Amino acid sequence: MPPPRPPREPGHRYPSLPSSVVSAFLRPARLDALLAPWMPDAEERAFVVRCIVGEGPVHHRGASYTLVCLLGLLLEELGPPEGGAPSGESLPVPIRLPPHLARGSEHDYPLAIPLAPLTRLAPKGSPELAALVDCLTDGPPHHALANAAMVCLLDALFARAERARAGAEPA
């Protein structure tokens, strides 16, 4: 564990940690296990995990890994799942290539983004919902897939919260 950092002086920026320090705490198998309910195919899951923790700047990999794992820990705290992943409507996460690299029809990543948690912020079919989905699925693979993974886990968290609330309500 690195020593605590002293208070920042105005205009002072701390040096970044070496990428080896960040890479040392990334556990792809942990993400693989968390994504299994949404992606039963091991090869597809390995591809998505590699995109999240093996691509892009190391600080993005570390941040995405941390946030996905924290959501996974919260899900585990709520007890064992009742079945697999929530089975609501979802949208594909498109593979977006720069125009000079695009060839033929567009393709999608093997992980979809659930709509149920997002409809808590914007009505189904609204331009606002379309904008939320676009913001979450745009960008390089490490961003789009980490965002989709987090929304999957949030969907499961909301589903468990609803079941817990339903069980706590008087009959």
Steps between C-alpha positions, in 0.01 A plus 500: 500500500651834403557755776232770540552796274564841657245779443509644150644839434314713243611401152686191623430167330600169654697266282304205368567157641687263271268293282642186660348603836155537346531187289598300809156538663292427189343154521339413166354181651300716744339692212446177311300359791298819540403509132412129471125549560479737202746320277489121521750456215848487658682620188273803459535576869881475481496746209290752695715460812814554292349817353421635848826415682744448216437792267527875529691712749593316817316750723178425306556128545551543873203733542264277303617188682452671837150624424377173349643303793344735757161449337566126504585511871177685574308241300670223701415679828133474410519123494493229236316575177158361427563374149728658243522854378182709485333434165363837397541688177855584400681662212819389330823688558618591150859458392576853385792537268644822364355571153827416326500151659129416466427221254152381405224469757554587862551229760423481870695387803376181666383693812171690485394793719179453701240775471314451830744697719523777242121539483523615861666812359314544171175359360511202265506613137599856587782698339651528848522123532656477156755762608581307820558180302711684243718662768554168677577300187711754312875508507774240499426142605643537850252781571190366327533148638586609854194727493282215372638265768423755772144549372454120500604484864283801587208324331556197723531725807171675422332162442621373838392821671152463349477136615614599849247783511222268381595247768501766772157641412209378712268256321 
